[in-house]
Amino acid sequence: MRVLAIDDQQLVLLPLQKRLAELGYEVKIETDAAKGLELYESFKPDLVIVDINMPGVSGLEVVKHIRITKNSQIPIMVLSGDTKDETITEGFDLGINDYMKKPLSLNEISARVKRLIGVPEGQDKVSTSNVMIQERCVGVVIPCYNEEERLLSDEFTSYIDKNSGYHLCFVNDGSKDKTLEVLNELKKGREDFITVYDCEKNGGKAEAVRLGMLHMAKKEDLDYIGFLDADLSTDLADFDDLVKTIETSEFKIVSGSRISRMGADITKESARKIISLTINFIIRKILKMDFKDTQCGAKIFRKDVIDIAFGEKFITQWIFDVEIFKRMSIHFGLKEAKAMLCEQPLKRWIHADGSKLSMKDSVKIVGQLGQIAWVYRNKKQNTKKAA
């Protein structure tokens, strides 16, 4: 029994292909709908699973080709995030057999496939899957410098194995220990879900994040791209909450916030907390925004602002987050930038031992804030003159 699945997002297709193959189906996948139609001719599938919103040839055009041009009645299932009544109605009018809304579990997809075309002969019972097929695909940049001892590899791999739609990009920032070896080992067998971007020289966290974000922005199947600290002081489940916010809103950036509140597990060293409060007060004055916490290492961005936020090198090493928000306000204007930014409290943030930011560095930040205020004030004036 042959199944052809067409979706422009490979991160959706790969777990689907793996699961259906485990159940005994012969499965081929294609991210280009035009090529998918060519594959339909040669592969001669017993079932076609197709997304609706794809660049070039849409899913409904694929359905029309099969039902009208080829006059074929093979089962067609739509797997899409599009829930507009007119789209669903048009799909059934054209002759689709089933319409599935992302996100949904691989177990449900498998059950619907079995209902339409049956179970392959001789197939033993296969254990159920706990993987969800998501509507969106997300890239996560994780800067790493000498993380050999504290990189929580199992937590990263376990999360992407259970949650489709995530692609992790680990940026090795010129580490002097065996971090690169650890990362390459982590990537083995998961090359479609994990990228290792190696910087031969240590350029600091700001540059590592910047290069990783620009690298991931080139991947066409990603909807959003963010960054996260390697120590998982903010865990991936909490990061996913930031993604849910940006995909259900008009925000361009959603930033995690380590605000202490009931029901949240937020811990900081007392001295670090005092310095953070002082720095955040200065930052609010510079940005003219009522941010509670700009420096949390968990943020998610829409792709259309990646170049604005990360296109140029940062002038500071540790507080590049402030520069990002400053760049947004200069580019869009303060009022519009405020409407694009969301600060979302985290459920969990734990200070991890081995942090690269020392107390001495924290004091230096005050001077770097003055540098940001001066440089970006001049940038704003130059922008006004150019206009």
Short mmCIF file of C-alpha atoms in Angstrom, two decimals:
data_model
loop_
_atom_site.label_atom_id
_atom_site.label_comp_id
_atom_site.label_asym_id
_atom_site.label_seq_id
_atom_site.Cartn_x
_atom_site.Cartn_y
_atom_site.Cartn_z
CA MET A 1 0.00 0.00 0.00
CA ARG A 2 1.54 3.24 -1.20
CA VAL A 3 1.07 6.69 0.37
CA LEU A 4 2.19 9.99 -1.14
CA ALA A 5 2.40 12.97 1.25
CA ILE A 6 2.87 16.52 -0.08
CA ASP A 7 3.59 19.45 2.26
CA ASP A 8 5.96 22.40 1.85
CA GLN A 9 7.32 21.84 5.38
CA GLN A 10 9.74 18.93 5.63
CA LEU A 11 9.57 18.97 9.45
CA VAL A 12 5.91 17.93 9.11
CA LEU A 13 6.54 15.23 6.51
CA LEU A 14 9.46 13.40 8.13
CA PRO A 15 7.72 12.14 11.31
CA LEU A 16 4.62 11.31 9.22
CA GLN A 17 6.72 9.26 6.80
CA LYS A 18 8.46 7.44 9.65
CA ARG A 19 5.21 6.56 11.40
CA LEU A 20 3.38 5.28 8.32
CA ALA A 21 6.44 3.26 7.29
CA GLU A 22 6.43 1.64 10.76
CA LEU A 23 2.83 0.61 10.09
CA GLY A 24 3.90 -1.13 6.87
CA TYR A 25 2.97 1.45 4.22
CA GLU A 26 5.33 2.41 1.42
CA VAL A 27 5.63 6.18 1.78
CA LYS A 28 7.09 8.90 -0.39
CA ILE A 29 7.16 12.58 0.57
CA GLU A 30 7.61 15.80 -1.41
CA THR A 31 7.91 19.47 -0.32
CA ASP A 32 7.38 20.87 -3.84
CA ALA A 33 3.77 20.40 -4.96
CA ALA A 34 4.67 20.54 -8.68
CA LYS A 35 7.19 17.73 -8.16
CA GLY A 36 4.59 15.97 -6.06
CA LEU A 37 2.29 15.81 -9.08
CA GLU A 38 5.11 14.28 -11.13
CA LEU A 39 5.71 11.75 -8.35
CA TYR A 40 1.99 10.96 -8.36
CA GLU A 41 2.31 9.81 -11.99
CA SER A 42 5.29 7.52 -11.40
CA PHE A 43 4.57 6.29 -7.86
CA LYS A 44 0.86 5.57 -8.43
CA PRO A 45 -0.15 5.87 -4.75
CA ASP A 46 -3.16 4.31 -3.08
CA LEU A 47 -3.61 7.43 -0.95
CA VAL A 48 -2.55 11.07 -1.23
CA ILE A 49 -2.10 13.28 1.84
CA VAL A 50 -1.74 16.95 0.96
CA ASP A 51 -1.43 20.35 2.65
CA ILE A 52 -3.55 23.27 1.39
CA ASN A 53 -1.45 26.43 1.69
CA MET A 54 1.72 25.81 -0.31
CA PRO A 55 3.72 28.19 -2.54
CA GLY A 56 3.29 27.74 -6.28
CA VAL A 57 0.83 24.88 -6.61
CA SER A 58 -1.75 24.81 -3.81
CA GLY A 59 -3.23 21.70 -2.22
CA LEU A 60 -6.60 22.33 -3.85
CA GLU A 61 -4.89 22.44 -7.25
CA VAL A 62 -3.38 19.04 -6.46
CA VAL A 63 -6.88 17.76 -5.67
CA LYS A 64 -8.23 19.21 -8.94
CA HIS A 65 -5.42 17.53 -10.91
CA ILE A 66 -6.21 14.13 -9.41
CA ARG A 67 -10.01 14.36 -9.53
CA ILE A 68 -10.60 16.35 -12.74
CA THR A 69 -7.50 16.13 -14.96
CA LYS A 70 -6.66 12.49 -14.15
CA ASN A 71 -10.26 11.49 -13.37
CA SER A 72 -9.00 9.38 -10.47
CA GLN A 73 -11.02 8.42 -7.39
CA ILE A 74 -8.13 7.35 -5.14
CA PRO A 75 -8.58 8.52 -1.52
CA ILE A 76 -7.28 12.03 -0.76
CA MET A 77 -6.72 13.36 2.76
CA VAL A 78 -6.04 17.02 3.51
CA LEU A 79 -3.72 17.76 6.44
CA SER A 80 -3.74 21.52 6.96
CA GLY A 81 -3.86 24.39 9.40
CA ASP A 82 -6.43 26.17 7.19
CA THR A 83 -9.84 25.94 8.85
CA LYS A 84 -11.78 28.48 6.79
CA ASP A 85 -15.25 27.18 5.93
CA GLU A 86 -14.93 28.07 2.26
CA THR A 87 -11.64 26.16 1.95
CA ILE A 88 -12.99 23.02 3.62
CA THR A 89 -16.21 23.21 1.61
CA GLU A 90 -14.31 23.62 -1.67
CA GLY A 91 -12.11 20.66 -0.74
CA PHE A 92 -15.09 18.34 -0.20
CA ASP A 93 -16.83 19.69 -3.31
CA LEU A 94 -13.74 18.69 -5.29
CA GLY A 95 -13.90 15.20 -3.83
CA ILE A 96 -11.51 14.90 -0.88
CA ASN A 97 -12.25 12.06 1.53
CA ASP A 98 -11.02 13.55 4.80
CA TYR A 99 -9.90 16.91 6.22
CA MET A 100 -7.56 16.98 9.23
CA LYS A 101 -6.68 20.13 11.16
CA LYS A 102 -3.13 20.62 12.47
CA PRO A 103 -2.04 20.15 15.16
CA LEU A 104 -3.04 16.55 15.70
CA SER A 105 -1.42 13.32 16.80
CA LEU A 106 0.21 10.76 14.54
CA ASN A 107 -2.07 8.20 16.16
CA GLU A 108 -5.15 9.97 14.78
CA ILE A 109 -3.60 10.34 11.32
CA SER A 110 -2.70 6.64 11.31
CA ALA A 111 -6.24 5.66 12.31
CA ARG A 112 -7.72 7.74 9.49
CA VAL A 113 -5.30 6.23 6.95
CA LYS A 114 -6.30 2.72 8.06
CA ARG A 115 -9.99 3.64 7.73
CA LEU A 116 -9.50 4.84 4.15
CA ILE A 117 -7.18 2.21 2.67
CA GLY A 118 -6.94 -0.55 5.27
CA VAL A 119 -3.94 -2.11 7.01
CA PRO A 120 -1.00 -3.64 5.11
CA GLU A 121 -1.07 -7.45 5.11
CA GLY A 122 1.12 -9.24 7.62
CA GLN A 123 1.66 -6.10 9.64
CA ASP A 124 2.12 -6.83 13.34
CA LYS A 125 0.61 -4.47 15.87
CA VAL A 126 2.78 -1.38 16.28
CA SER A 127 2.94 0.56 19.55
CA THR A 128 1.21 3.94 19.60
CA SER A 129 3.08 7.19 18.99
CA ASN A 130 3.19 10.23 21.28
CA VAL A 131 4.27 12.61 18.49
CA MET A 132 2.14 15.61 17.51
CA ILE A 133 2.12 17.08 13.98
CA GLN A 134 2.25 20.85 14.43
CA GLU A 135 0.84 23.57 12.21
CA ARG A 136 4.02 25.70 12.40
CA CYS A 137 7.73 24.98 12.07
CA VAL A 138 10.21 26.65 14.40
CA GLY A 139 13.96 27.14 14.32
CA VAL A 140 15.77 27.50 17.65
CA VAL A 141 19.32 28.89 17.85
CA ILE A 142 21.33 27.71 20.87
CA PRO A 143 24.74 29.42 21.37
CA CYS A 144 27.37 27.16 22.94
CA TYR A 145 30.75 28.06 24.41
CA ASN A 146 32.58 25.38 26.41
CA GLU A 147 29.33 23.54 27.16
CA GLU A 148 30.86 20.03 27.14
CA GLU A 149 30.06 19.38 30.80
CA ARG A 150 26.61 20.91 31.14
CA LEU A 151 24.94 20.46 27.75
CA LEU A 152 21.71 18.58 28.49
CA SER A 153 21.76 16.51 25.31
CA ASP A 154 19.01 14.08 26.35
CA GLU A 155 16.53 16.87 27.03
CA PHE A 156 17.08 18.35 23.57
CA THR A 157 16.78 15.06 21.70
CA SER A 158 13.81 13.87 23.73
CA TYR A 159 11.92 17.06 22.98
CA ILE A 160 12.42 17.06 19.21
CA ASP A 161 11.63 13.33 19.06
CA LYS A 162 8.22 13.99 20.63
CA ASN A 163 7.44 17.37 19.09
CA SER A 164 7.45 17.74 15.33
CA GLY A 165 8.09 21.10 13.76
CA TYR A 166 11.27 21.98 15.65
CA HIS A 167 14.74 22.40 14.12
CA LEU A 168 17.57 23.11 16.58
CA CYS A 169 20.67 25.01 15.48
CA PHE A 170 23.57 24.71 17.92
CA VAL A 171 26.21 27.39 17.32
CA ASN A 172 29.65 26.37 18.57
CA ASP A 173 31.24 29.70 19.49
CA GLY A 174 34.91 28.70 19.16
CA SER A 175 34.80 26.40 22.20
CA LYS A 176 38.13 25.26 23.63
CA ASP A 177 36.78 22.02 25.11
CA LYS A 178 34.97 19.13 23.37
CA THR A 179 31.70 21.00 22.81
CA LEU A 180 31.90 20.58 19.03
CA GLU A 181 32.36 16.80 19.38
CA VAL A 182 29.37 16.63 21.74
CA LEU A 183 27.23 18.61 19.29
CA ASN A 184 28.20 16.50 16.27
CA GLU A 185 27.35 13.37 18.25
CA LEU A 186 24.02 14.93 19.20
CA LYS A 187 23.27 15.56 15.53
CA LYS A 188 23.92 11.98 14.37
CA GLY A 189 20.76 10.37 13.04
CA ARG A 190 18.83 13.63 13.44
CA GLU A 191 20.42 15.69 10.66
CA ASP A 192 16.99 16.84 9.45
CA PHE A 193 16.18 18.27 12.87
CA ILE A 194 19.56 19.42 14.22
CA THR A 195 22.15 21.73 12.64
CA VAL A 196 25.61 22.45 14.05
CA TYR A 197 27.00 25.83 12.98
CA ASP A 198 30.69 26.01 13.84
CA CYS A 199 32.50 29.31 14.46
CA GLU A 200 36.24 28.65 14.56
CA LYS A 201 36.92 31.74 16.69
CA ASN A 202 35.10 32.82 19.83
CA GLY A 203 33.06 35.91 18.95
CA GLY A 204 30.85 36.09 22.02
CA LYS A 205 27.22 35.18 22.59
CA ALA A 206 25.84 38.14 20.63
CA GLU A 207 27.68 37.21 17.44
CA ALA A 208 26.96 33.50 17.88
CA VAL A 209 23.23 34.17 18.16
CA ARG A 210 23.32 36.65 15.27
CA LEU A 211 25.05 34.23 12.88
CA GLY A 212 22.76 31.38 13.92
CA MET A 213 19.61 33.46 13.39
CA LEU A 214 20.72 34.61 9.93
CA HIS A 215 21.66 31.02 9.01
CA MET A 216 18.28 29.64 10.07
CA ALA A 217 16.40 32.46 8.31
CA LYS A 218 17.54 30.91 5.01
CA LYS A 219 15.43 27.79 5.69
CA GLU A 220 12.19 28.33 3.78
CA ASP A 221 10.07 25.87 5.74
CA LEU A 222 10.49 27.66 9.09
CA ASP A 223 7.71 30.01 10.20
CA TYR A 224 9.42 31.44 13.29
CA ILE A 225 12.99 31.54 14.61
CA GLY A 226 14.16 32.15 18.16
CA PHE A 227 17.04 31.60 20.51
CA LEU A 228 17.48 29.81 23.81
CA ASP A 229 20.31 29.35 26.32
CA ALA A 230 22.20 26.04 26.16
CA ASP A 231 21.81 25.44 29.91
CA LEU A 232 18.00 25.29 29.47
CA SER A 233 17.45 27.70 32.35
CA THR A 234 14.27 28.22 30.31
CA ASP A 235 13.16 24.78 29.16
CA LEU A 236 11.80 23.89 25.72
CA ALA A 237 8.24 23.40 26.99
CA ASP A 238 8.20 26.99 28.24
CA PHE A 239 9.76 28.14 24.97
CA ASP A 240 6.88 26.42 23.16
CA ASP A 241 4.48 28.65 25.10
CA LEU A 242 6.22 31.68 23.56
CA VAL A 243 5.73 30.10 20.12
CA LYS A 244 2.02 29.55 20.79
CA THR A 245 1.69 33.24 21.64
CA ILE A 246 3.39 34.50 18.48
CA GLU A 247 1.45 32.14 16.17
CA THR A 248 -1.92 33.25 17.59
CA SER A 249 -1.19 36.99 17.59
CA GLU A 250 0.16 39.84 15.46
CA PHE A 251 3.33 40.24 17.53
CA LYS A 252 6.66 40.26 15.70
CA ILE A 253 8.72 39.33 18.78
CA VAL A 254 7.72 37.46 21.93
CA SER A 255 10.28 37.67 24.71
CA GLY A 256 10.36 35.52 27.83
CA SER A 257 10.36 37.32 31.17
CA ARG A 258 11.72 36.05 34.48
CA ILE A 259 9.12 37.83 36.59
CA SER A 260 8.53 36.20 39.95
CA ARG A 261 4.85 35.36 40.33
CA MET A 262 2.58 32.77 41.93
CA GLY A 263 2.79 29.41 40.20
CA ALA A 264 6.16 30.14 38.58
CA ASP A 265 9.51 28.61 39.50
CA ILE A 266 11.92 31.55 39.10
CA THR A 267 15.22 31.50 41.00
CA LYS A 268 18.13 33.95 40.90
CA GLU A 269 21.14 34.60 43.07
CA SER A 270 20.28 37.51 45.42
CA ALA A 271 23.24 39.69 44.34
CA ARG A 272 22.50 39.02 40.67
CA LYS A 273 18.86 39.93 41.26
CA ILE A 274 19.79 43.34 42.72
CA ILE A 275 22.10 44.11 39.79
CA SER A 276 19.40 42.95 37.33
CA LEU A 277 16.85 45.34 38.84
CA THR A 278 19.29 48.24 38.54
CA ILE A 279 20.18 47.39 34.95
CA ASN A 280 16.54 46.93 33.95
CA PHE A 281 15.70 50.37 35.35
CA ILE A 282 18.39 51.93 33.14
CA ILE A 283 17.24 49.87 30.13
CA ARG A 284 13.65 51.07 30.47
CA LYS A 285 14.90 54.66 30.40
CA ILE A 286 17.00 54.03 27.27
CA LEU A 287 14.33 52.08 25.37
CA LYS A 288 11.41 54.20 26.58
CA MET A 289 9.54 50.93 26.95
CA ASP A 290 8.12 49.43 30.13
CA PHE A 291 10.08 46.17 29.87
CA LYS A 292 10.34 44.11 33.04
CA ASP A 293 13.14 41.87 31.72
CA THR A 294 14.92 42.39 28.38
CA GLN A 295 17.79 40.00 29.16
CA CYS A 296 15.99 36.66 29.35
CA GLY A 297 17.69 34.26 26.93
CA ALA A 298 14.42 33.01 25.38
CA LYS A 299 12.90 34.95 22.47
CA ILE A 300 10.97 34.08 19.30
CA PHE A 301 10.77 36.18 16.10
CA ARG A 302 8.73 36.30 12.90
CA LYS A 303 11.02 35.84 9.91
CA ASP A 304 10.24 39.24 8.41
CA VAL A 305 12.09 41.07 11.20
CA ILE A 306 15.17 38.83 11.40
CA ASP A 307 17.25 41.02 9.10
CA ILE A 308 16.20 44.19 10.93
CA ALA A 309 17.13 42.71 14.30
CA PHE A 310 20.25 40.74 13.33
CA GLY A 311 21.48 42.08 9.97
CA GLU A 312 24.28 44.21 11.46
CA LYS A 313 26.83 43.24 14.10
CA PHE A 314 25.99 44.22 17.65
CA ILE A 315 28.16 46.77 19.43
CA THR A 316 27.93 44.96 22.79
CA GLN A 317 28.53 41.35 23.77
CA TRP A 318 26.04 40.70 26.56
CA ILE A 319 23.14 43.13 26.15
CA PHE A 320 22.46 42.70 22.45
CA ASP A 321 18.79 42.13 23.39
CA VAL A 322 18.57 45.85 24.16
CA GLU A 323 20.07 46.61 20.75
CA ILE A 324 17.44 44.41 19.08
CA PHE A 325 14.60 46.38 20.67
CA LYS A 326 16.37 49.66 19.90
CA ARG A 327 16.73 48.65 16.23
CA MET A 328 13.03 47.81 16.07
CA SER A 329 12.03 51.19 17.51
CA ILE A 330 14.30 53.07 15.09
CA HIS A 331 13.08 51.08 12.06
CA PHE A 332 9.35 51.12 12.81
CA GLY A 333 9.03 54.05 15.21
CA LEU A 334 8.57 53.72 18.96
CA LYS A 335 4.78 53.49 18.98
CA GLU A 336 4.59 50.80 16.29
CA ALA A 337 7.53 48.87 17.77
CA LYS A 338 5.78 48.72 21.16
CA ALA A 339 2.76 47.13 19.48
CA MET A 340 4.99 44.50 17.84
CA LEU A 341 6.72 43.36 21.05
CA CYS A 342 5.29 41.08 23.71
CA GLU A 343 6.86 40.23 27.06
CA GLN A 344 5.54 36.93 28.40
CA PRO A 345 6.23 35.65 31.93
CA LEU A 346 7.87 32.22 32.08
CA LYS A 347 6.63 29.35 34.22
CA ARG A 348 10.20 28.31 35.00
CA TRP A 349 13.65 29.89 34.99
CA ILE A 350 16.52 28.48 37.03
CA HIS A 351 19.96 30.11 37.31
CA ALA A 352 22.41 27.43 36.15
CA ASP A 353 25.85 26.98 37.65
CA GLY A 354 28.69 27.73 35.27
CA SER A 355 27.14 30.88 33.77
CA LYS A 356 29.57 32.71 31.48
CA LEU A 357 28.38 36.08 32.79
CA SER A 358 30.36 37.01 35.93
CA MET A 359 29.41 39.61 38.52
CA LYS A 360 32.24 41.79 37.16
CA ASP A 361 30.69 41.54 33.69
CA SER A 362 27.34 42.58 35.17
CA VAL A 363 28.90 45.81 36.44
CA LYS A 364 30.48 46.46 33.00
CA ILE A 365 27.02 46.27 31.46
CA VAL A 366 26.15 49.68 32.87
CA GLY A 367 28.94 51.19 30.75
CA GLN A 368 27.76 49.24 27.70
CA LEU A 369 24.27 50.65 28.18
CA GLY A 370 25.73 54.12 27.93
CA GLN A 371 27.45 53.06 24.71
CA ILE A 372 24.13 51.80 23.28
CA ALA A 373 22.35 55.02 24.21
CA TRP A 374 25.02 57.11 22.46
CA VAL A 375 25.43 54.98 19.29
CA TYR A 376 21.72 54.44 18.65
CA ARG A 377 20.88 58.06 19.36
CA ASN A 378 23.19 58.96 16.47
CA LYS A 379 21.66 56.22 14.29
CA LYS A 380 18.19 57.62 14.93
CA GLN A 381 19.31 61.14 14.03
CA ASN A 382 20.94 59.88 10.82
CA THR A 383 17.76 57.99 9.92
CA LYS A 384 15.68 61.15 10.34
CA LYS A 385 18.09 63.16 8.18
CA ALA A 386 17.99 60.49 5.44
CA ALA A 387 14.20 60.57 5.49
#
